[in-house]
Amino acid sequence: NAGVTQTPKFQVLKTGQSMTLQCAQDMNHNSMYWYRQDPGMGLRLIYYSASEGTTDKGEVPNGYNVSRLNKREFSLRLESAAPSQTSVYFCASRADTDRVDTGELFFGEGSRLTVL
Amino acid sequence: LAKTTQPISMDSYEGQEVNITCSHNNIATNDYITWYQQFPSQGPRFIIQGYKTKVTNEVASLFIPADRKSSTLSLPRVSLSDTAVYYCLVGDQSWYSSASKIIFGSGTRLSIRP
């Protein structure tokens, strides 16, 4: 199993450009999450999705949009990138299937975004 | 959601036992306590989870007093490779819960010296 896969791993954008970060999990989990982590800081929740077709705002949703395309995929879109969005973005899925919820999060390797 | 408070940083030496305490005064009846470890340039990974008393696995032990208002992650005989950030989280892991928002705090930056 690949677990949680994020693409791209690195990206440099200019202010005002748009891009989408892709995330896919192959563990049949219901819930998925997007976090950002600035240098030396903890993780902050951007958006999460408790199930296919539903999304909810986290702590810092402004400037982002998300799409839960299907059970496997949860994408994060920056419509007009700003330097303040320079960060490492982590996608995670939660070990909650239709039968059990251990609450454990599985993280991807991260996507390092720089906005100039 | 119960808020957690943990030390910003800790230092220790190889071979020592390290205890990191997390305060969660507003923990709810259905809440579990979960600890994650994050190495530089990597996503966090699950270490241990518990509800009450003591839980032990191959990596760490988790001590939870009867009032559950705090918890202590214990790392036995640490090595340089235990240098990482450790996060304490509190939340409902119930299958029936609709509140699946999971918030990380700032964590504790643990530095192990030779």
PDB file of C-alpha atoms in Angstrom:
ATOM      1  CA  ASN A   1       0.000   0.000   0.000  1.00  0.00           C
ATOM      2  CA  ALA A   2       1.209   3.482  -0.852  1.00  0.00           C
ATOM      3  CA  GLY A   3      -0.696   5.116   2.036  1.00  0.00           C
ATOM      4  CA  VAL A   4      -1.138   8.849   1.434  1.00  0.00           C
ATOM      5  CA  THR A   5       0.393  10.284  -1.731  1.00  0.00           C
ATOM      6  CA  GLN A   6       0.828  13.989  -2.352  1.00  0.00           C
ATOM      7  CA  THR A   7       1.788  15.770  -5.551  1.00  0.00           C
ATOM      8  CA  PRO A   8       3.735  17.820  -6.296  1.00  0.00           C
ATOM      9  CA  LYS A   9       6.475  17.571  -3.666  1.00  0.00           C
ATOM     10  CA  PHE A  10       7.876  20.988  -4.538  1.00  0.00           C
ATOM     11  CA  GLN A  11       6.385  24.002  -6.291  1.00  0.00           C
ATOM     12  CA  VAL A  12       7.379  27.610  -6.821  1.00  0.00           C
ATOM     13  CA  LEU A  13       4.681  30.090  -7.753  1.00  0.00           C
ATOM     14  CA  LYS A  14       4.515  33.763  -8.457  1.00  0.00           C
ATOM     15  CA  THR A  15       2.073  35.935  -6.564  1.00  0.00           C
ATOM     16  CA  GLY A  16      -1.372  35.687  -8.125  1.00  0.00           C
ATOM     17  CA  GLN A  17      -0.831  32.327  -9.798  1.00  0.00           C
ATOM     18  CA  SER A  18      -3.124  29.431  -9.052  1.00  0.00           C
ATOM     19  CA  MET A  19      -2.390  25.792  -8.436  1.00  0.00           C
ATOM     20  CA  THR A  20      -3.857  22.614  -7.034  1.00  0.00           C
ATOM     21  CA  LEU A  21      -2.215  20.243  -4.586  1.00  0.00           C
ATOM     22  CA  GLN A  22      -3.322  16.667  -5.068  1.00  0.00           C
ATOM     23  CA  CYS A  23      -3.754  14.056  -2.366  1.00  0.00           C
ATOM     24  CA  ALA A  24      -4.828  10.442  -2.654  1.00  0.00           C
ATOM     25  CA  GLN A  25      -5.120   7.620  -0.125  1.00  0.00           C
ATOM     26  CA  ASP A  26      -5.573   3.925  -0.752  1.00  0.00           C
ATOM     27  CA  MET A  27      -6.690   2.848   2.734  1.00  0.00           C
ATOM     28  CA  ASN A  28     -10.449   3.257   2.257  1.00  0.00           C
ATOM     29  CA  HIS A  29     -10.560   5.956   4.932  1.00  0.00           C
ATOM     30  CA  ASN A  30     -13.551   8.262   5.140  1.00  0.00           C
ATOM     31  CA  SER A  31     -11.935  11.399   6.562  1.00  0.00           C
ATOM     32  CA  MET A  32      -9.176  13.423   4.958  1.00  0.00           C
ATOM     33  CA  TYR A  33      -7.375  16.590   6.043  1.00  0.00           C
ATOM     34  CA  TRP A  34      -5.201  19.390   4.744  1.00  0.00           C
ATOM     35  CA  TYR A  35      -2.721  21.090   7.084  1.00  0.00           C
ATOM     36  CA  ARG A  36      -0.102  23.736   6.584  1.00  0.00           C
ATOM     37  CA  GLN A  37       3.097  24.048   8.566  1.00  0.00           C
ATOM     38  CA  ASP A  38       5.176  27.189   8.580  1.00  0.00           C
ATOM     39  CA  PRO A  39       8.867  27.003   9.569  1.00  0.00           C
ATOM     40  CA  GLY A  40       9.313  26.195  13.251  1.00  0.00           C
ATOM     41  CA  MET A  41       5.576  26.074  13.863  1.00  0.00           C
ATOM     42  CA  GLY A  42       2.960  23.437  14.517  1.00  0.00           C
ATOM     43  CA  LEU A  43       0.391  22.184  12.018  1.00  0.00           C
ATOM     44  CA  ARG A  44      -2.691  24.254  11.313  1.00  0.00           C
ATOM     45  CA  LEU A  45      -5.820  22.728   9.863  1.00  0.00           C
ATOM     46  CA  ILE A  46      -6.978  24.294   6.595  1.00  0.00           C
ATOM     47  CA  TYR A  47      -9.918  22.116   5.552  1.00  0.00           C
ATOM     48  CA  TYR A  48     -11.140  18.644   6.241  1.00  0.00           C
ATOM     49  CA  SER A  49     -13.601  16.218   4.741  1.00  0.00           C
ATOM     50  CA  ALA A  50     -15.495  13.724   6.860  1.00  0.00           C
ATOM     51  CA  SER A  51     -16.769  11.809   3.854  1.00  0.00           C
ATOM     52  CA  GLU A  52     -17.048  11.895   0.095  1.00  0.00           C
ATOM     53  CA  GLY A  53     -18.946  14.976  -0.982  1.00  0.00           C
ATOM     54  CA  THR A  54     -18.545  16.916   2.272  1.00  0.00           C
ATOM     55  CA  THR A  55     -15.956  19.476   3.290  1.00  0.00           C
ATOM     56  CA  ASP A  56     -15.573  21.762   6.291  1.00  0.00           C
ATOM     57  CA  LYS A  57     -13.392  24.697   7.222  1.00  0.00           C
ATOM     58  CA  GLY A  58     -10.565  24.284   9.666  1.00  0.00           C
ATOM     59  CA  GLU A  59      -8.545  26.915  11.508  1.00  0.00           C
ATOM     60  CA  VAL A  60      -7.110  28.779   8.508  1.00  0.00           C
ATOM     61  CA  PRO A  61      -9.337  28.286   5.419  1.00  0.00           C
ATOM     62  CA  ASN A  62      -9.027  31.756   3.872  1.00  0.00           C
ATOM     63  CA  GLY A  63      -7.350  31.733   0.467  1.00  0.00           C
ATOM     64  CA  TYR A  64      -7.979  28.042  -0.137  1.00  0.00           C
ATOM     65  CA  ASN A  65     -10.608  25.834  -1.685  1.00  0.00           C
ATOM     66  CA  VAL A  66     -10.913  22.071  -1.523  1.00  0.00           C
ATOM     67  CA  SER A  67     -12.592  19.309  -3.456  1.00  0.00           C
ATOM     68  CA  ARG A  68     -13.356  15.823  -2.236  1.00  0.00           C
ATOM     69  CA  LEU A  69     -13.529  14.270  -5.674  1.00  0.00           C
ATOM     70  CA  ASN A  70     -14.200  10.745  -4.432  1.00  0.00           C
ATOM     71  CA  LYS A  71     -13.332   8.667  -1.410  1.00  0.00           C
ATOM     72  CA  ARG A  72      -9.665   8.435  -2.397  1.00  0.00           C
ATOM     73  CA  GLU A  73      -8.874  11.996  -3.442  1.00  0.00           C
ATOM     74  CA  PHE A  74      -8.890  15.334  -1.650  1.00  0.00           C
ATOM     75  CA  SER A  75      -7.392  18.319  -3.464  1.00  0.00           C
ATOM     76  CA  LEU A  76      -6.400  21.759  -2.180  1.00  0.00           C
ATOM     77  CA  ARG A  77      -6.529  24.743  -4.498  1.00  0.00           C
ATOM     78  CA  LEU A  78      -4.902  28.140  -4.201  1.00  0.00           C
ATOM     79  CA  GLU A  79      -6.808  30.452  -6.533  1.00  0.00           C
ATOM     80  CA  SER A  80      -4.485  33.448  -6.223  1.00  0.00           C
ATOM     81  CA  ALA A  81      -1.305  32.583  -4.382  1.00  0.00           C
ATOM     82  CA  ALA A  82       0.205  35.048  -1.903  1.00  0.00           C
ATOM     83  CA  PRO A  83       3.650  35.035  -0.243  1.00  0.00           C
ATOM     84  CA  SER A  84       1.906  34.362   3.090  1.00  0.00           C
ATOM     85  CA  GLN A  85       0.919  30.965   1.697  1.00  0.00           C
ATOM     86  CA  THR A  86       4.536  29.872   1.478  1.00  0.00           C
ATOM     87  CA  SER A  87       4.526  26.774   3.631  1.00  0.00           C
ATOM     88  CA  VAL A  88       4.703  23.011   3.735  1.00  0.00           C
ATOM     89  CA  TYR A  89       1.324  21.430   3.115  1.00  0.00           C
ATOM     90  CA  PHE A  90       0.458  18.057   4.549  1.00  0.00           C
ATOM     91  CA  CYS A  91      -2.443  15.869   3.589  1.00  0.00           C
ATOM     92  CA  ALA A  92      -3.655  13.217   5.994  1.00  0.00           C
ATOM     93  CA  SER A  93      -6.316  10.568   6.154  1.00  0.00           C
ATOM     94  CA  ARG A  94      -7.895   9.240   9.297  1.00  0.00           C
ATOM     95  CA  ALA A  95      -8.259   5.544  10.048  1.00  0.00           C
ATOM     96  CA  ASP A  96     -12.051   5.636  10.014  1.00  0.00           C
ATOM     97  CA  THR A  97     -13.653   3.075   7.768  1.00  0.00           C
ATOM     98  CA  ASP A  98     -17.299   2.104   7.793  1.00  0.00           C
ATOM     99  CA  ARG A  99     -16.605  -0.428  10.535  1.00  0.00           C
ATOM    100  CA  VAL A 100     -14.099   1.167  12.872  1.00  0.00           C
ATOM    101  CA  ASP A 101     -12.509   4.480  13.791  1.00  0.00           C
ATOM    102  CA  THR A 102      -9.153   4.348  15.555  1.00  0.00           C
ATOM    103  CA  GLY A 103      -8.659   8.059  15.057  1.00  0.00           C
ATOM    104  CA  GLU A 104      -5.098   7.579  13.851  1.00  0.00           C
ATOM    105  CA  LEU A 105      -3.939   9.978  11.159  1.00  0.00           C
ATOM    106  CA  PHE A 106      -1.696   8.908   8.305  1.00  0.00           C
ATOM    107  CA  PHE A 107       0.249  11.703   6.678  1.00  0.00           C
ATOM    108  CA  GLY A 108       1.712  12.221   3.263  1.00  0.00           C
ATOM    109  CA  GLU A 109       5.298  13.380   2.736  1.00  0.00           C
ATOM    110  CA  GLY A 110       4.297  16.996   2.304  1.00  0.00           C
ATOM    111  CA  SER A 111       4.275  19.519  -0.511  1.00  0.00           C
ATOM    112  CA  ARG A 112       6.701  22.416  -0.191  1.00  0.00           C
ATOM    113  CA  LEU A 113       5.247  25.542  -1.729  1.00  0.00           C
ATOM    114  CA  THR A 114       7.084  28.825  -2.228  1.00  0.00           C
ATOM    115  CA  VAL A 115       5.235  31.898  -3.412  1.00  0.00           C
ATOM    116  CA  LEU A 116       7.441  34.689  -4.704  1.00  0.00           C
TER     117      LEU A 116
ATOM    118  CA  LEU B   1     -12.615  20.302  21.491  1.00  0.00           C
ATOM    119  CA  ALA B   2     -10.292  20.057  24.464  1.00  0.00           C
ATOM    120  CA  LYS B   3      -7.311  22.368  24.223  1.00  0.00           C
ATOM    121  CA  THR B   4      -3.898  21.045  25.163  1.00  0.00           C
ATOM    122  CA  THR B   5      -0.880  22.699  26.745  1.00  0.00           C
ATOM    123  CA  GLN B   6       2.614  21.222  26.580  1.00  0.00           C
ATOM    124  CA  PRO B   7       6.136  22.592  27.041  1.00  0.00           C
ATOM    125  CA  ILE B   8       7.588  24.351  24.024  1.00  0.00           C
ATOM    126  CA  SER B   9      10.911  22.567  24.228  1.00  0.00           C
ATOM    127  CA  MET B  10      12.886  20.027  26.239  1.00  0.00           C
ATOM    128  CA  ASP B  11      16.479  18.851  26.237  1.00  0.00           C
ATOM    129  CA  SER B  12      17.879  15.538  27.376  1.00  0.00           C
ATOM    130  CA  TYR B  13      20.808  13.178  26.853  1.00  0.00           C
ATOM    131  CA  GLU B  14      21.154   9.832  25.217  1.00  0.00           C
ATOM    132  CA  GLY B  15      20.174   6.939  27.454  1.00  0.00           C
ATOM    133  CA  GLN B  16      17.923   9.025  29.680  1.00  0.00           C
ATOM    134  CA  GLU B  17      14.197   8.583  30.162  1.00  0.00           C
ATOM    135  CA  VAL B  18      12.214  11.548  28.898  1.00  0.00           C
ATOM    136  CA  ASN B  19       8.769  12.469  30.149  1.00  0.00           C
ATOM    137  CA  ILE B  20       6.666  15.024  28.293  1.00  0.00           C
ATOM    138  CA  THR B  21       3.541  16.192  30.072  1.00  0.00           C
ATOM    139  CA  CYS B  22       0.436  17.512  28.380  1.00  0.00           C
ATOM    140  CA  SER B  23      -2.330  19.394  30.164  1.00  0.00           C
ATOM    141  CA  HIS B  24      -5.927  19.031  28.958  1.00  0.00           C
ATOM    142  CA  ASN B  25      -8.173  20.373  31.687  1.00  0.00           C
ATOM    143  CA  ASN B  26     -11.342  20.383  29.572  1.00  0.00           C
ATOM    144  CA  ILE B  27     -11.133  16.818  28.329  1.00  0.00           C
ATOM    145  CA  ALA B  28     -14.555  15.301  27.639  1.00  0.00           C
ATOM    146  CA  THR B  29     -15.787  11.898  28.670  1.00  0.00           C
ATOM    147  CA  ASN B  30     -15.471  10.422  25.174  1.00  0.00           C
ATOM    148  CA  ASP B  31     -12.088  11.964  24.385  1.00  0.00           C
ATOM    149  CA  TYR B  32      -8.975   9.920  23.778  1.00  0.00           C
ATOM    150  CA  ILE B  33      -5.411  11.208  24.130  1.00  0.00           C
ATOM    151  CA  THR B  34      -3.107  10.705  21.189  1.00  0.00           C
ATOM    152  CA  TRP B  35       0.566  11.516  20.698  1.00  0.00           C
ATOM    153  CA  TYR B  36       2.341  12.091  17.401  1.00  0.00           C
ATOM    154  CA  GLN B  37       6.025  12.427  16.537  1.00  0.00           C
ATOM    155  CA  GLN B  38       7.348  14.583  13.737  1.00  0.00           C
ATOM    156  CA  PHE B  39      10.867  14.495  12.339  1.00  0.00           C
ATOM    157  CA  PRO B  40      12.167  17.410  10.268  1.00  0.00           C
ATOM    158  CA  SER B  41      10.827  17.458   6.713  1.00  0.00           C
ATOM    159  CA  GLN B  42       8.361  14.665   7.411  1.00  0.00           C
ATOM    160  CA  GLY B  43       4.699  14.419   8.296  1.00  0.00           C
ATOM    161  CA  PRO B  44       3.758  13.470  11.852  1.00  0.00           C
ATOM    162  CA  ARG B  45       3.397   9.825  12.708  1.00  0.00           C
ATOM    163  CA  PHE B  46       1.267   8.192  15.361  1.00  0.00           C
ATOM    164  CA  ILE B  47       3.084   7.055  18.510  1.00  0.00           C
ATOM    165  CA  ILE B  48       0.523   6.045  21.072  1.00  0.00           C
ATOM    166  CA  GLN B  49      -3.075   6.528  22.148  1.00  0.00           C
ATOM    167  CA  GLY B  50      -4.899   5.988  25.409  1.00  0.00           C
ATOM    168  CA  TYR B  51      -8.037   6.670  27.387  1.00  0.00           C
ATOM    169  CA  LYS B  52      -7.057   6.051  30.993  1.00  0.00           C
ATOM    170  CA  THR B  53      -4.354   4.564  33.261  1.00  0.00           C
ATOM    171  CA  LYS B  54      -1.349   3.304  31.321  1.00  0.00           C
ATOM    172  CA  VAL B  55      -0.692   2.240  27.769  1.00  0.00           C
ATOM    173  CA  THR B  56       2.617   0.836  26.551  1.00  0.00           C
ATOM    174  CA  ASN B  57       3.884  -0.115  23.120  1.00  0.00           C
ATOM    175  CA  GLU B  58       7.285  -0.771  21.618  1.00  0.00           C
ATOM    176  CA  VAL B  59       8.027   2.935  21.306  1.00  0.00           C
ATOM    177  CA  ALA B  60       6.630   4.672  24.388  1.00  0.00           C
ATOM    178  CA  SER B  61       4.386   4.591  27.413  1.00  0.00           C
ATOM    179  CA  LEU B  62       1.456   6.860  28.101  1.00  0.00           C
ATOM    180  CA  PHE B  63       0.400   7.600  31.656  1.00  0.00           C
ATOM    181  CA  ILE B  64      -3.036   9.059  32.324  1.00  0.00           C
ATOM    182  CA  PRO B  65      -4.138   9.872  35.887  1.00  0.00           C
ATOM    183  CA  ALA B  66      -7.627   9.158  37.118  1.00  0.00           C
ATOM    184  CA  ASP B  67      -8.935  12.692  36.516  1.00  0.00           C
ATOM    185  CA  ARG B  68      -7.559  12.583  32.920  1.00  0.00           C
ATOM    186  CA  LYS B  69      -6.752  16.294  33.034  1.00  0.00           C
ATOM    187  CA  SER B  70      -3.171  15.602  32.018  1.00  0.00           C
ATOM    188  CA  SER B  71      -1.107  12.877  30.424  1.00  0.00           C
ATOM    189  CA  THR B  72       2.574  12.021  30.255  1.00  0.00           C
ATOM    190  CA  LEU B  73       4.400  10.539  27.301  1.00  0.00           C
ATOM    191  CA  SER B  74       7.401   8.559  28.479  1.00  0.00           C
ATOM    192  CA  LEU B  75      10.260   7.688  26.141  1.00  0.00           C
ATOM    193  CA  PRO B  76      12.649   5.153  27.698  1.00  0.00           C
ATOM    194  CA  ARG B  77      16.388   5.423  27.072  1.00  0.00           C
ATOM    195  CA  VAL B  78      16.263   8.014  24.328  1.00  0.00           C
ATOM    196  CA  SER B  79      18.750   8.192  21.479  1.00  0.00           C
ATOM    197  CA  LEU B  80      19.743  10.949  19.085  1.00  0.00           C
ATOM    198  CA  SER B  81      17.103   9.674  16.665  1.00  0.00           C
ATOM    199  CA  ASP B  82      14.359  10.622  19.128  1.00  0.00           C
ATOM    200  CA  THR B  83      15.051  14.284  18.425  1.00  0.00           C
ATOM    201  CA  ALA B  84      11.722  15.459  17.051  1.00  0.00           C
ATOM    202  CA  VAL B  85       8.592  17.460  17.785  1.00  0.00           C
ATOM    203  CA  TYR B  86       5.966  15.666  19.864  1.00  0.00           C
ATOM    204  CA  TYR B  87       2.307  16.623  19.684  1.00  0.00           C
ATOM    205  CA  CYS B  88      -0.400  15.838  22.199  1.00  0.00           C
ATOM    206  CA  LEU B  89      -3.952  15.717  20.822  1.00  0.00           C
ATOM    207  CA  VAL B  90      -7.278  15.168  22.512  1.00  0.00           C
ATOM    208  CA  GLY B  91     -10.414  14.231  20.658  1.00  0.00           C
ATOM    209  CA  ASP B  92     -13.329  11.922  20.213  1.00  0.00           C
ATOM    210  CA  GLN B  93     -12.433   8.752  18.331  1.00  0.00           C
ATOM    211  CA  SER B  94     -15.902   7.325  18.410  1.00  0.00           C
ATOM    212  CA  TRP B  95     -17.298   5.710  15.295  1.00  0.00           C
ATOM    213  CA  TYR B  96     -20.459   7.712  15.913  1.00  0.00           C
ATOM    214  CA  SER B  97     -18.751  11.045  16.186  1.00  0.00           C
ATOM    215  CA  SER B  98     -19.429  13.593  13.499  1.00  0.00           C
ATOM    216  CA  ALA B  99     -16.782  15.940  14.862  1.00  0.00           C
ATOM    217  CA  SER B 100     -13.793  14.818  12.879  1.00  0.00           C
ATOM    218  CA  LYS B 101     -11.872  18.089  13.133  1.00  0.00           C
ATOM    219  CA  ILE B 102      -8.400  17.298  14.459  1.00  0.00           C
ATOM    220  CA  ILE B 103      -6.328  20.205  15.729  1.00  0.00           C
ATOM    221  CA  PHE B 104      -2.605  20.118  16.433  1.00  0.00           C
ATOM    222  CA  GLY B 105      -1.012  22.480  18.913  1.00  0.00           C
ATOM    223  CA  SER B 106       2.534  23.777  18.769  1.00  0.00           C
ATOM    224  CA  GLY B 107       4.044  20.594  20.142  1.00  0.00           C
ATOM    225  CA  THR B 108       7.151  20.021  22.235  1.00  0.00           C
ATOM    226  CA  ARG B 109      10.497  20.230  20.507  1.00  0.00           C
ATOM    227  CA  LEU B 110      12.682  17.527  22.057  1.00  0.00           C
ATOM    228  CA  SER B 111      16.429  17.734  21.546  1.00  0.00           C
ATOM    229  CA  ILE B 112      18.633  14.800  22.515  1.00  0.00           C
ATOM    230  CA  ARG B 113      22.336  15.394  23.037  1.00  0.00           C
ATOM    231  CA  PRO B 114      25.180  12.846  23.002  1.00  0.00           C
TER     232      PRO B 114
END
